[in-house]
Short mmCIF file of C-alpha atoms and ligand atoms in Angstrom, two decimals:
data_model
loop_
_atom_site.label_atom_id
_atom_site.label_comp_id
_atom_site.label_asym_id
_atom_site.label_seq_id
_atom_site.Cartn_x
_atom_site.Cartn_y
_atom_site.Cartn_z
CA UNK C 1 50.07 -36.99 53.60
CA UNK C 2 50.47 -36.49 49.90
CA UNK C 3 48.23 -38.40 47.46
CA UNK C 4 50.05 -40.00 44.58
CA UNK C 5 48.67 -41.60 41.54
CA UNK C 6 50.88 -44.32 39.72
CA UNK C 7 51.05 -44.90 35.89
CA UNK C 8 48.46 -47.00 33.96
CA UNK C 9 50.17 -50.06 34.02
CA UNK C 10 52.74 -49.35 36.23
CA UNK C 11 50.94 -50.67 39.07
CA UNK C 12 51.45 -54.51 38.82
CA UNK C 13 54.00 -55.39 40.83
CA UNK C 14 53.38 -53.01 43.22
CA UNK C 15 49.79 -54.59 43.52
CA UNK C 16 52.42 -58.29 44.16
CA UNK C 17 53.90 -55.95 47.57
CA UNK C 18 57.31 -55.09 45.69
CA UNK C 19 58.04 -52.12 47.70
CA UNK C 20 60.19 -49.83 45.47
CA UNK C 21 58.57 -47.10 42.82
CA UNK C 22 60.84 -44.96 40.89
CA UNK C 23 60.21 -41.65 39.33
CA UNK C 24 59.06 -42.65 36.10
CA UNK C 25 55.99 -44.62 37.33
CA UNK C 26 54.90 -41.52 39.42
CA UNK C 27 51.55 -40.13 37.21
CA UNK C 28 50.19 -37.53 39.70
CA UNK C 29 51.24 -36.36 43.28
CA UNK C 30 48.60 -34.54 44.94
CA UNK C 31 50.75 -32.14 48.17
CA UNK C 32 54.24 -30.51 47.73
CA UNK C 33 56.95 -32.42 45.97
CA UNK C 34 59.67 -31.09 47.58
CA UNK C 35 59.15 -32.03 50.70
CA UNK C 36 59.73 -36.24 52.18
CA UNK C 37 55.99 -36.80 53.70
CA UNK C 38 53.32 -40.59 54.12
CA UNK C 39 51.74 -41.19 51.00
CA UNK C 40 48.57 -42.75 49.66
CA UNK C 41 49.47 -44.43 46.91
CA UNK C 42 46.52 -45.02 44.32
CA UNK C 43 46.33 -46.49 40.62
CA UNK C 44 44.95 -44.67 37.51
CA UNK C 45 41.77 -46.01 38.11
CA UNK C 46 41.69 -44.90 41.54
CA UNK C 47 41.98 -48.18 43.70
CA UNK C 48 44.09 -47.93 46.69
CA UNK C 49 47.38 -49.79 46.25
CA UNK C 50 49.18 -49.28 49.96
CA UNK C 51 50.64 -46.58 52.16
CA UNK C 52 54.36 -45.39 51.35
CA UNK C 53 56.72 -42.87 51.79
CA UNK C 54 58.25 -40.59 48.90
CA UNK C 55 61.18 -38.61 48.80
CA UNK C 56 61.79 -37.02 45.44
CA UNK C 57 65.65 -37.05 46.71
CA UNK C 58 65.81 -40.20 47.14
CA UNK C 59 67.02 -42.17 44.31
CA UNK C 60 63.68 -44.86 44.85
CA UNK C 61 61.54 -41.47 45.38
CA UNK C 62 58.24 -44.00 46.77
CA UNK C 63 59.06 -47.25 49.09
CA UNK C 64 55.77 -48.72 50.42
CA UNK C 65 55.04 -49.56 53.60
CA UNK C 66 51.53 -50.99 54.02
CA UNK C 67 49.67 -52.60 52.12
CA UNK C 68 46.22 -52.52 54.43
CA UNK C 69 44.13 -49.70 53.93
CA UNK C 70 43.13 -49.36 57.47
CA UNK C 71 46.68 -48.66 58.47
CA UNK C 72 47.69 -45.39 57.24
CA UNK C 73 51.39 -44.86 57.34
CA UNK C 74 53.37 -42.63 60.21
CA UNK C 75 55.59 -42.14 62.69
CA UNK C 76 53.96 -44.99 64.99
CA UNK C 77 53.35 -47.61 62.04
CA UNK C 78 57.57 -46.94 61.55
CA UNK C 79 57.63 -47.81 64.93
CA UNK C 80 55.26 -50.93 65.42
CA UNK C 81 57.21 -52.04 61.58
CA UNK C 82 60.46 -52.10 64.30
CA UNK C 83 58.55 -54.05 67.15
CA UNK C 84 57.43 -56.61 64.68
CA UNK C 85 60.53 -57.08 63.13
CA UNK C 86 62.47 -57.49 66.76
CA UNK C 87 60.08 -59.89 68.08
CA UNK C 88 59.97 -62.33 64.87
CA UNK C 89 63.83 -62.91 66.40
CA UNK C 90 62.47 -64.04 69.65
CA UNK C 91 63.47 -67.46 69.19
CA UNK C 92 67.02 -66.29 67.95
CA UNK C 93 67.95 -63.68 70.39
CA UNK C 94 66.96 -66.11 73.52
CA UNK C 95 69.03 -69.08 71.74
CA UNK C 96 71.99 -69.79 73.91
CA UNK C 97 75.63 -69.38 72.58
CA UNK C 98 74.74 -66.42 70.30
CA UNK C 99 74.39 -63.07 71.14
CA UNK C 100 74.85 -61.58 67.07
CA UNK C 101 71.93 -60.93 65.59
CA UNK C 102 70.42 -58.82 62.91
CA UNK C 103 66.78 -57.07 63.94
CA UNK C 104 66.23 -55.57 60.76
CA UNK C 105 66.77 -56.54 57.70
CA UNK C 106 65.42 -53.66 55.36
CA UNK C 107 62.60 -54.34 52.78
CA UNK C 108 62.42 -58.00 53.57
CA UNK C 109 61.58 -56.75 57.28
CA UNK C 110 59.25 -54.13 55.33
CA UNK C 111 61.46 -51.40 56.96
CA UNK C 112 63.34 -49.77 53.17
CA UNK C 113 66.84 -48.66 53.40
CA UNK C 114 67.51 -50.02 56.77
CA UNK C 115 69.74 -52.86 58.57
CA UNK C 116 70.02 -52.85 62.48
CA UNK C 117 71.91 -56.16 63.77
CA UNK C 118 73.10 -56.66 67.57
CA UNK C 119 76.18 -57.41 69.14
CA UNK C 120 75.82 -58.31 72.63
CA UNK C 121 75.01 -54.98 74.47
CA UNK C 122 75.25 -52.82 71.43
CA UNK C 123 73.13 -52.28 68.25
CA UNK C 124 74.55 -51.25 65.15
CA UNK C 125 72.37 -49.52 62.35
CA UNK C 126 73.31 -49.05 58.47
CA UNK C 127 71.25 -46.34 57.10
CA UNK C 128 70.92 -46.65 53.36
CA UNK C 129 67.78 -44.43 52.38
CA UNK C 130 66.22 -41.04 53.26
CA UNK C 131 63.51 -42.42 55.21
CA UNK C 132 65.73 -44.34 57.35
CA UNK C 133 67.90 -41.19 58.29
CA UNK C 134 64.98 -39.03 58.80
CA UNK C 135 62.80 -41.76 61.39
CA UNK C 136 66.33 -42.91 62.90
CA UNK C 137 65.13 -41.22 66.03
CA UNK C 138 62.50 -43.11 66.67
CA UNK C 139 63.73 -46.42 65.05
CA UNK C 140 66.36 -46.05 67.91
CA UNK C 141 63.97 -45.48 71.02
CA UNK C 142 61.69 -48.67 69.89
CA UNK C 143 65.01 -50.80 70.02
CA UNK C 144 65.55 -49.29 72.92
CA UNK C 145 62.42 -49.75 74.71
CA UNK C 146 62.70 -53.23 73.10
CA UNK C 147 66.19 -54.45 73.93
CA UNK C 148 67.71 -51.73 76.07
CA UNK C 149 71.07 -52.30 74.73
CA UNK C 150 73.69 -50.50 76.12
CA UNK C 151 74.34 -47.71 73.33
CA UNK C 152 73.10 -47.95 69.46
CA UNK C 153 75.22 -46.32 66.84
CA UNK C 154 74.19 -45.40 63.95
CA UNK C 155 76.23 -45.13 60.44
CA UNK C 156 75.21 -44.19 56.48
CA UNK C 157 76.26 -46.57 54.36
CA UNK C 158 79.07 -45.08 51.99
CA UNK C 159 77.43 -47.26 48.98
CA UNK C 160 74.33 -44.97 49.29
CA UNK C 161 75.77 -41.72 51.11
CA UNK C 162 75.95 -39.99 47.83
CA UNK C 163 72.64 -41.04 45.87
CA UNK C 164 70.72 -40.37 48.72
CA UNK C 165 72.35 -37.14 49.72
CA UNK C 166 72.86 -38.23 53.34
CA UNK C 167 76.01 -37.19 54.98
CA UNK C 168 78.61 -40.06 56.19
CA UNK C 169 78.41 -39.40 60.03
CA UNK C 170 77.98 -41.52 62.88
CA UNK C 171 75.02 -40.90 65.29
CA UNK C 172 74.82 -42.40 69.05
CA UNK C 173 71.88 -42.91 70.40
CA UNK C 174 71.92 -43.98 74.75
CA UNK C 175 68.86 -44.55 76.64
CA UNK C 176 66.64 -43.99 73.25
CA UNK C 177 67.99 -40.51 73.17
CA UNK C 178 70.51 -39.14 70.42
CA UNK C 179 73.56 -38.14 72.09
CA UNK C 180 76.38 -35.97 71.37
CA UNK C 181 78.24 -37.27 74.19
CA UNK C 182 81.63 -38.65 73.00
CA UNK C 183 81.74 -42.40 74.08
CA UNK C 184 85.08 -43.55 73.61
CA UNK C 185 84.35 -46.89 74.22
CA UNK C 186 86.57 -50.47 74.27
CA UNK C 187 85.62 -53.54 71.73
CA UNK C 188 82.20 -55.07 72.06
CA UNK C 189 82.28 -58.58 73.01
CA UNK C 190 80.19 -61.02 71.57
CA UNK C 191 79.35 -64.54 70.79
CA UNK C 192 78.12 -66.84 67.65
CA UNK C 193 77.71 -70.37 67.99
CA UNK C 194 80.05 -70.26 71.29
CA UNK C 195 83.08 -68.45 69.67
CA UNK C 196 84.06 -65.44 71.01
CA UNK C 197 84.59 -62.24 69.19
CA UNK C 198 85.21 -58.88 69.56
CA UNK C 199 84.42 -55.30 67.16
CA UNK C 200 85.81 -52.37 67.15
CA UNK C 201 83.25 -49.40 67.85
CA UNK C 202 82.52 -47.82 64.58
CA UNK C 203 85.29 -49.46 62.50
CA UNK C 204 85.24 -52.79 60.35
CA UNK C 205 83.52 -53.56 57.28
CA UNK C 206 79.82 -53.85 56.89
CA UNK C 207 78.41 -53.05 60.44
CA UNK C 208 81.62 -54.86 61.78
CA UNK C 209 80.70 -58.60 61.00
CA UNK C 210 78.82 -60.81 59.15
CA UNK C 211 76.28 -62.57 61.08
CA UNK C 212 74.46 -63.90 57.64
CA UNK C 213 76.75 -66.68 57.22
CA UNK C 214 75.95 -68.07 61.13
CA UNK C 215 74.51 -71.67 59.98
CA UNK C 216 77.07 -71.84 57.25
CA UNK C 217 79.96 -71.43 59.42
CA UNK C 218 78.54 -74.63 61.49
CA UNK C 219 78.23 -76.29 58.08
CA UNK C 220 81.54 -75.84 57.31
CA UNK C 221 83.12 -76.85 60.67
CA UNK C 222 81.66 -80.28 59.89
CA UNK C 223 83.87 -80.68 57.25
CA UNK C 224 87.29 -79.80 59.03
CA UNK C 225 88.48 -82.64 61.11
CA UNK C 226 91.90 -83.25 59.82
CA UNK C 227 92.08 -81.22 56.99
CA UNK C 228 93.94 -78.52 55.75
CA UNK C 229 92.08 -76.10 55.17
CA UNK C 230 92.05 -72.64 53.05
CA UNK C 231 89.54 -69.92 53.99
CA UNK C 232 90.29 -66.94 51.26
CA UNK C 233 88.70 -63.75 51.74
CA UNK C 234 89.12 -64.48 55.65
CA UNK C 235 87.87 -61.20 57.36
CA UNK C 236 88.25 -61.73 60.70
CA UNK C 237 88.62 -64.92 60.87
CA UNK C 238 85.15 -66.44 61.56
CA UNK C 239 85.48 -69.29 59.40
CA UNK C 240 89.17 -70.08 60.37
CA UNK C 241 87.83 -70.08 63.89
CA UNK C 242 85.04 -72.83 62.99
CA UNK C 243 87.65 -74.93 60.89
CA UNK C 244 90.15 -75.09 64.33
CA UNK C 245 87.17 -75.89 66.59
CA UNK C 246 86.08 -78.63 64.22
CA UNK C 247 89.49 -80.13 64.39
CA UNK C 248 91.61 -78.72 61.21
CA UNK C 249 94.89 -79.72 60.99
CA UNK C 250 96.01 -76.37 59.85
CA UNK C 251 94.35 -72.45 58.52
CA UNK C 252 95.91 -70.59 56.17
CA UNK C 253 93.48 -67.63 56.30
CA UNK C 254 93.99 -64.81 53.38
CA UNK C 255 92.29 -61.40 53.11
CA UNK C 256 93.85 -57.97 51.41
CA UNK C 257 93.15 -56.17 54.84
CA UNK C 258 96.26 -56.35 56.94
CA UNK C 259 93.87 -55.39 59.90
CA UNK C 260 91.26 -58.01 59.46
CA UNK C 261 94.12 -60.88 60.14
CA UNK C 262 95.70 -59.26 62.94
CA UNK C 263 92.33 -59.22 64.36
CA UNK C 264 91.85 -62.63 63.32
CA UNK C 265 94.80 -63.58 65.05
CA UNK C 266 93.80 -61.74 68.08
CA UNK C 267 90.19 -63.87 67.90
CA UNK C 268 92.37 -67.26 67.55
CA UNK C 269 94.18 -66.14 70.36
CA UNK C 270 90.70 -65.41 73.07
CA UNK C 271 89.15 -68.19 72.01
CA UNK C 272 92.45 -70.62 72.13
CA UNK C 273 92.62 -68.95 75.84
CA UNK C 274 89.11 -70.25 76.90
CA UNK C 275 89.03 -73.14 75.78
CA UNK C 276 86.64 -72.87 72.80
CA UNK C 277 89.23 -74.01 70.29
CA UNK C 278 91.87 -76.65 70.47
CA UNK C 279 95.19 -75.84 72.00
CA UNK C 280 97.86 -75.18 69.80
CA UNK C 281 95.16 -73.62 67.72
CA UNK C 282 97.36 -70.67 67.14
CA UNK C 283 100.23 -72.55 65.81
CA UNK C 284 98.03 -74.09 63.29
CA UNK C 285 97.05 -70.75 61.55
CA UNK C 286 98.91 -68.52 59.03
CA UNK C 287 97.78 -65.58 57.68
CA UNK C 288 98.70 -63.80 54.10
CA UNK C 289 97.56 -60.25 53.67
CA UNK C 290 98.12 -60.36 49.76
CA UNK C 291 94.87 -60.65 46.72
CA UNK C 292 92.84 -63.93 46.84
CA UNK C 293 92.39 -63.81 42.91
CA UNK C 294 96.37 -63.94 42.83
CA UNK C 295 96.66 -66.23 45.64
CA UNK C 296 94.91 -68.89 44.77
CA UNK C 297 96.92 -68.92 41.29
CA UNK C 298 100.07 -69.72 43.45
CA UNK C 299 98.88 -72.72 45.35
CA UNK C 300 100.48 -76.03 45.06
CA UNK C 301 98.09 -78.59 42.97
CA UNK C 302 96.35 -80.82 46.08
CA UNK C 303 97.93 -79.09 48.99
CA UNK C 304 94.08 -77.88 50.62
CA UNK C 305 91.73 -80.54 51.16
CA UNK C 306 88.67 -78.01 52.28
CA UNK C 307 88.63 -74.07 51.41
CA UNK C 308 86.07 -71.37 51.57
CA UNK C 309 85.72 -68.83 49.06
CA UNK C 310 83.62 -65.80 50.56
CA UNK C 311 84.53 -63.08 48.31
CA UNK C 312 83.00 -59.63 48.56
CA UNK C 313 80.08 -58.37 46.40
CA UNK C 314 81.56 -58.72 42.56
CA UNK C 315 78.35 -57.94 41.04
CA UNK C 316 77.21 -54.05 42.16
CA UNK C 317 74.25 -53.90 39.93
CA UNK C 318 72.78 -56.18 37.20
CA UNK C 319 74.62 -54.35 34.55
CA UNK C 320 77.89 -55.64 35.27
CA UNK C 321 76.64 -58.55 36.05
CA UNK C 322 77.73 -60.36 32.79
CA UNK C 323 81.87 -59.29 34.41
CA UNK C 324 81.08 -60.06 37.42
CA UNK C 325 80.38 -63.85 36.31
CA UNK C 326 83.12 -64.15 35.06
CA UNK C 327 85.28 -63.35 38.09
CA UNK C 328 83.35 -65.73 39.57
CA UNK C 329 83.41 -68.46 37.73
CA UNK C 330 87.54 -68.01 37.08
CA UNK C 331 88.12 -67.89 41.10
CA UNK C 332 85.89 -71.33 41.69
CA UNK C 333 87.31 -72.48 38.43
CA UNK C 334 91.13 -72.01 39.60
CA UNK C 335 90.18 -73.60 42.98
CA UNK C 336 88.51 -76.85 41.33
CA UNK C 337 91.42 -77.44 39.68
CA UNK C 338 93.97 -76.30 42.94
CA UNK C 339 92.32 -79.04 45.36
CA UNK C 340 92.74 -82.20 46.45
CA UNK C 341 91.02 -85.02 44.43
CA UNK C 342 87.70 -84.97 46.34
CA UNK C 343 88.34 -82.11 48.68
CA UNK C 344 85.22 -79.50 49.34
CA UNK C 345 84.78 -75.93 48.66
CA UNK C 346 82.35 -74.26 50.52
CA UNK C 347 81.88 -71.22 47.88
CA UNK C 348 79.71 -67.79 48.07
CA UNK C 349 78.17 -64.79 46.17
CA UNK C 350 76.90 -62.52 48.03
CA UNK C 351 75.86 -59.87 44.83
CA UNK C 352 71.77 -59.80 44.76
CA UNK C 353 72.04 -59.61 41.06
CA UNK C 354 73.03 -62.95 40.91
CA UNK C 355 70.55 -65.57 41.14
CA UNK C 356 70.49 -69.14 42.51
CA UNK C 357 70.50 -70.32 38.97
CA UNK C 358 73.12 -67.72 38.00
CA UNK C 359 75.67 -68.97 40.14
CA UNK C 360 74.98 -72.61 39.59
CA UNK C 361 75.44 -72.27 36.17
CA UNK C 362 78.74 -70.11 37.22
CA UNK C 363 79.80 -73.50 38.98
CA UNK C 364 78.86 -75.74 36.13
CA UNK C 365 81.11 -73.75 33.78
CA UNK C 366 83.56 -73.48 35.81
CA UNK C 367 83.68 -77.67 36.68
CA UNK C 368 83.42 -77.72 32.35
CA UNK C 369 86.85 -75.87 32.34
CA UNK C 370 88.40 -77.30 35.32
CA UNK C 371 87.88 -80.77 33.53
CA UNK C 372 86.83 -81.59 37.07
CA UNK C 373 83.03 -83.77 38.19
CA UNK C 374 81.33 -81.24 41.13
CA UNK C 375 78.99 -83.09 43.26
CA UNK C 376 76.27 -80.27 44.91
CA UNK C 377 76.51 -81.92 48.32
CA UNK C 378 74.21 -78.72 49.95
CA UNK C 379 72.94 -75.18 48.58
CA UNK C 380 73.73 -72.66 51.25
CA UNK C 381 71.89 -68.95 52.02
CA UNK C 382 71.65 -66.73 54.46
CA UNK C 383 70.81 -67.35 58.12
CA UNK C 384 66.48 -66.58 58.81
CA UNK C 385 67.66 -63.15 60.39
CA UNK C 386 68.19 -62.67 57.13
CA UNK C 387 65.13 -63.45 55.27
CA UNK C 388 64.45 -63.68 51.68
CA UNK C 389 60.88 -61.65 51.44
CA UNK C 390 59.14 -63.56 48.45
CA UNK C 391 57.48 -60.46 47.17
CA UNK C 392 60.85 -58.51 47.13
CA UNK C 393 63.67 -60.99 45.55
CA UNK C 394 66.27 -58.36 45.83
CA UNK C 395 66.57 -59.63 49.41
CA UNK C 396 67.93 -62.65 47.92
CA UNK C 397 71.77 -61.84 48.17
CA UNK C 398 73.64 -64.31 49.57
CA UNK C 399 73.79 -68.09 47.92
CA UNK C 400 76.46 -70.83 48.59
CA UNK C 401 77.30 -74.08 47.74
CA UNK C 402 79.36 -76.74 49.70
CA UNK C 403 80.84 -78.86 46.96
CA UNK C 404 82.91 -81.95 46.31
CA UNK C 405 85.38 -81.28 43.41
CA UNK C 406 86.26 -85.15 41.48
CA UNK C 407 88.85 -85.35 38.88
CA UNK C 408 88.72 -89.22 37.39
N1 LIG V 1 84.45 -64.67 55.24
C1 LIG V 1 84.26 -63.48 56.02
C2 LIG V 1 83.67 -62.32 55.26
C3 LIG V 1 84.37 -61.93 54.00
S1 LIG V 1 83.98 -60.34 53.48
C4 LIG V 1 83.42 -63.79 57.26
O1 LIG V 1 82.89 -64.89 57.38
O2 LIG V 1 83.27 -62.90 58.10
C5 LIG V 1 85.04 -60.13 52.14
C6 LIG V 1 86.50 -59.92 52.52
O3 LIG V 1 87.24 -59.89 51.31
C7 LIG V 1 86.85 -58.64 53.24
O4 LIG V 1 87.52 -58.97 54.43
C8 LIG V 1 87.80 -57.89 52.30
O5 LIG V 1 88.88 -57.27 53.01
C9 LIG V 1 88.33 -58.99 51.46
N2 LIG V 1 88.74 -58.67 50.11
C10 LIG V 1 88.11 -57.91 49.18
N3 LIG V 1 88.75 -57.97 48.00
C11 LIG V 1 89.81 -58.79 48.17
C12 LIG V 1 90.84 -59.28 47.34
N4 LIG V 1 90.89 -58.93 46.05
N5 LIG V 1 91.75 -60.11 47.87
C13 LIG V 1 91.71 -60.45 49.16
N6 LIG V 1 90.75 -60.06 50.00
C14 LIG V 1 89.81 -59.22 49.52
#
């Protein structure tokens, strides 16, 4: 384990159980650089701060684990980190209707650069850090032992494949043991909330679906009966799905991938088979493969009574955050002024550089330049698989609003 001393004065929040230390704060490392090893992590006056692990390749070279002296960090407090973060879900994963799930949700589950979430019989895990690649192994045989899912697969997240100098393949891991074995497998099948849905193995976006916006999808089915309704930035459908089962008149669902719709066609059509959504569900749903930001420019004044706007992650890092705003602020700003005279938007950021406050004050500009009255009717985040780990407010990334847009 090496020993590593942290800058005078560099030590505060890391004393407040932020987990991330980059280079520049490093004073003294005591052991070989080169090589990814535990750390005790101590301040210039020699106080223990936590436990960590550092990785000079890794572009946040320290990311602490502990914060109790009597638990030094290792291979088994990796593995008890993975136990306590599965069984803080008991409650969710025995809940009936749902079987989507994330396990792990990275530094606000004290586990840094990783994201495991279950679908039914399989796990998926994002890798986004060096010390998530190199413990994979045994992050994989405690979900194992935990869950005994059927297989867990294992990809690195392209955002961080590069920076992190982890290569972009996929790993399989079956019975807690890393396989080579090919396993051309069919669609796992899985439910939220009753709907039924289906991923391809290794494909999609993200690990394959979004299972942070679970309570908001039930939030915005309450608002569907008899409307027409525009979800933008569609995916696969999820939202469209909870609009038709809440009783929507009719979906036009929009997304730039021509694959997403055809799948959420295909996720209209199970679900209109068993009975989850109305008949004559399919009927009511159209789907444009085309840009949202255009889109929305070419919809008639009044014609959507509800629409969702879930648009990906505008805001990569704080620096552009100032552009990102703006994008923002002109796509809820076109839609204020595009809907019905006190229709509601359920609206989204999901970029952790924007704050709560950020993208309220996005909405209140936008509502200034609509010449349009917005009523806040309920502030939206993600579901608590998700949680927001006070001491880490990166893990903060997804806000919402459900609004109702007046024009006097
Ligand atoms: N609402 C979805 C998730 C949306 S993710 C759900 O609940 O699951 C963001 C989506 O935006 C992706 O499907 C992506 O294909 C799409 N997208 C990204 N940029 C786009 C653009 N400029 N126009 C249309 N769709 C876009």
């Amino acid at each position: 384990m090496h020993t590593i001393t942290i800058k005078e004065g560099r030590e505060k929040l890391l004393l407040k159980h932020h987990p991330w230390v980059f280079s520049g704060a490093i004073g003294h490392i005591d052991g070989d650089r080169g090589e990814g090893d535990f750390a005790k992590v101590m301040s210039a006056n020699g106080d223990f701060i936590a436990y960590g692990y550092y990785d000079e390749k890794s572009h946040i070279v320290l990311h602490l684990l502990s914060w109790d002296e009597g638990t030094p960090a290792d291979e088994t407090l990796v593995r008890s980190l993975v136990r306590k973060s599965v069984l803080r879900r008991a409650r969710l994963l025995g809940e009936k209707g749902t079987t989507a799930l994330r396990l792990i949700h990275g530094e606000a589950d004290f586990l840094p650069g990783i994201a495991a979430d279950c679908y039914g019989r399989e796990i998926r895990i994002i890798v986004s850090s060096r010390f998530a690649d190199r413990f994979l192994p045994g992050i994989a045989a405690e979900l194992d032992t935990l869950l005994h899912p059927a297989i867990i697969e294992a990809s690195v997240d392209k955002a961080y494949a590069s920076s992190e100098g982890l290569s972009e393949r996929i790993r399989t891991f079956k019975e807690g043991r890393e396989t080579s074995e090919d396993l051309s497998r069919t669609n796992v099948r899985f439910i939220e909330d009753g709907i039924l849905y289906e991923a391809a193995p290794g494909k999609g976006q993200k690990s394959g679906f979004y299972c942070d916006q679970r309570d908001n999808r039930r939030i915005v089915e309450g608002y569907a009966e008899g409307k027409t309704v525009l979800d933008l930035f569609s995916y696969t459908g999820p939202f469209t799905l909870h609009a038709l089962r809440g009783g929507a008149l009719s979906v036009d669902a929009v997304d730039s991938s021509e694959s997403a719709l055809r799948h959420l066609l295909y996720q209209v059509h199970i679900n209109e088979d068993d009975g989850v959504i109305p008949k004559g569900s399919r009927e009511r749903v159209t789907i444009t493969d085309t840009d949202c930001f255009e889109y929305i420019r070419t919809v008639e004044n009044g014609r959507y009574d509800l629409m969702i706007l879930d648009p990906p992650k505008l805001a990569r890092t704080k620096s552009n955050l100032d552009n990102a705003m703006k994008a923002y602020k002109d796509l809820n700003r076109v839609a204020m002024m595009k809907i019905r005279n006190g229709g509601i938007i359920a609206t989204f950021s999901c970029s952790a550089a924007m704050t709560m406050e950020n993208f309220r004050m996005m909405l209140s500009w936008a509502a200034a330049d609509a010449h349009a009255e917005v009523q806040l009717l309920r502030t939206l985040s993600a579901g608590e698989d998700h949680p927001v780990r006070l001491s880490f407010p990166e893990s903060e990334y997804l806000k919402g609003a459900v609004i109702r847009v007046i024009r006097h």
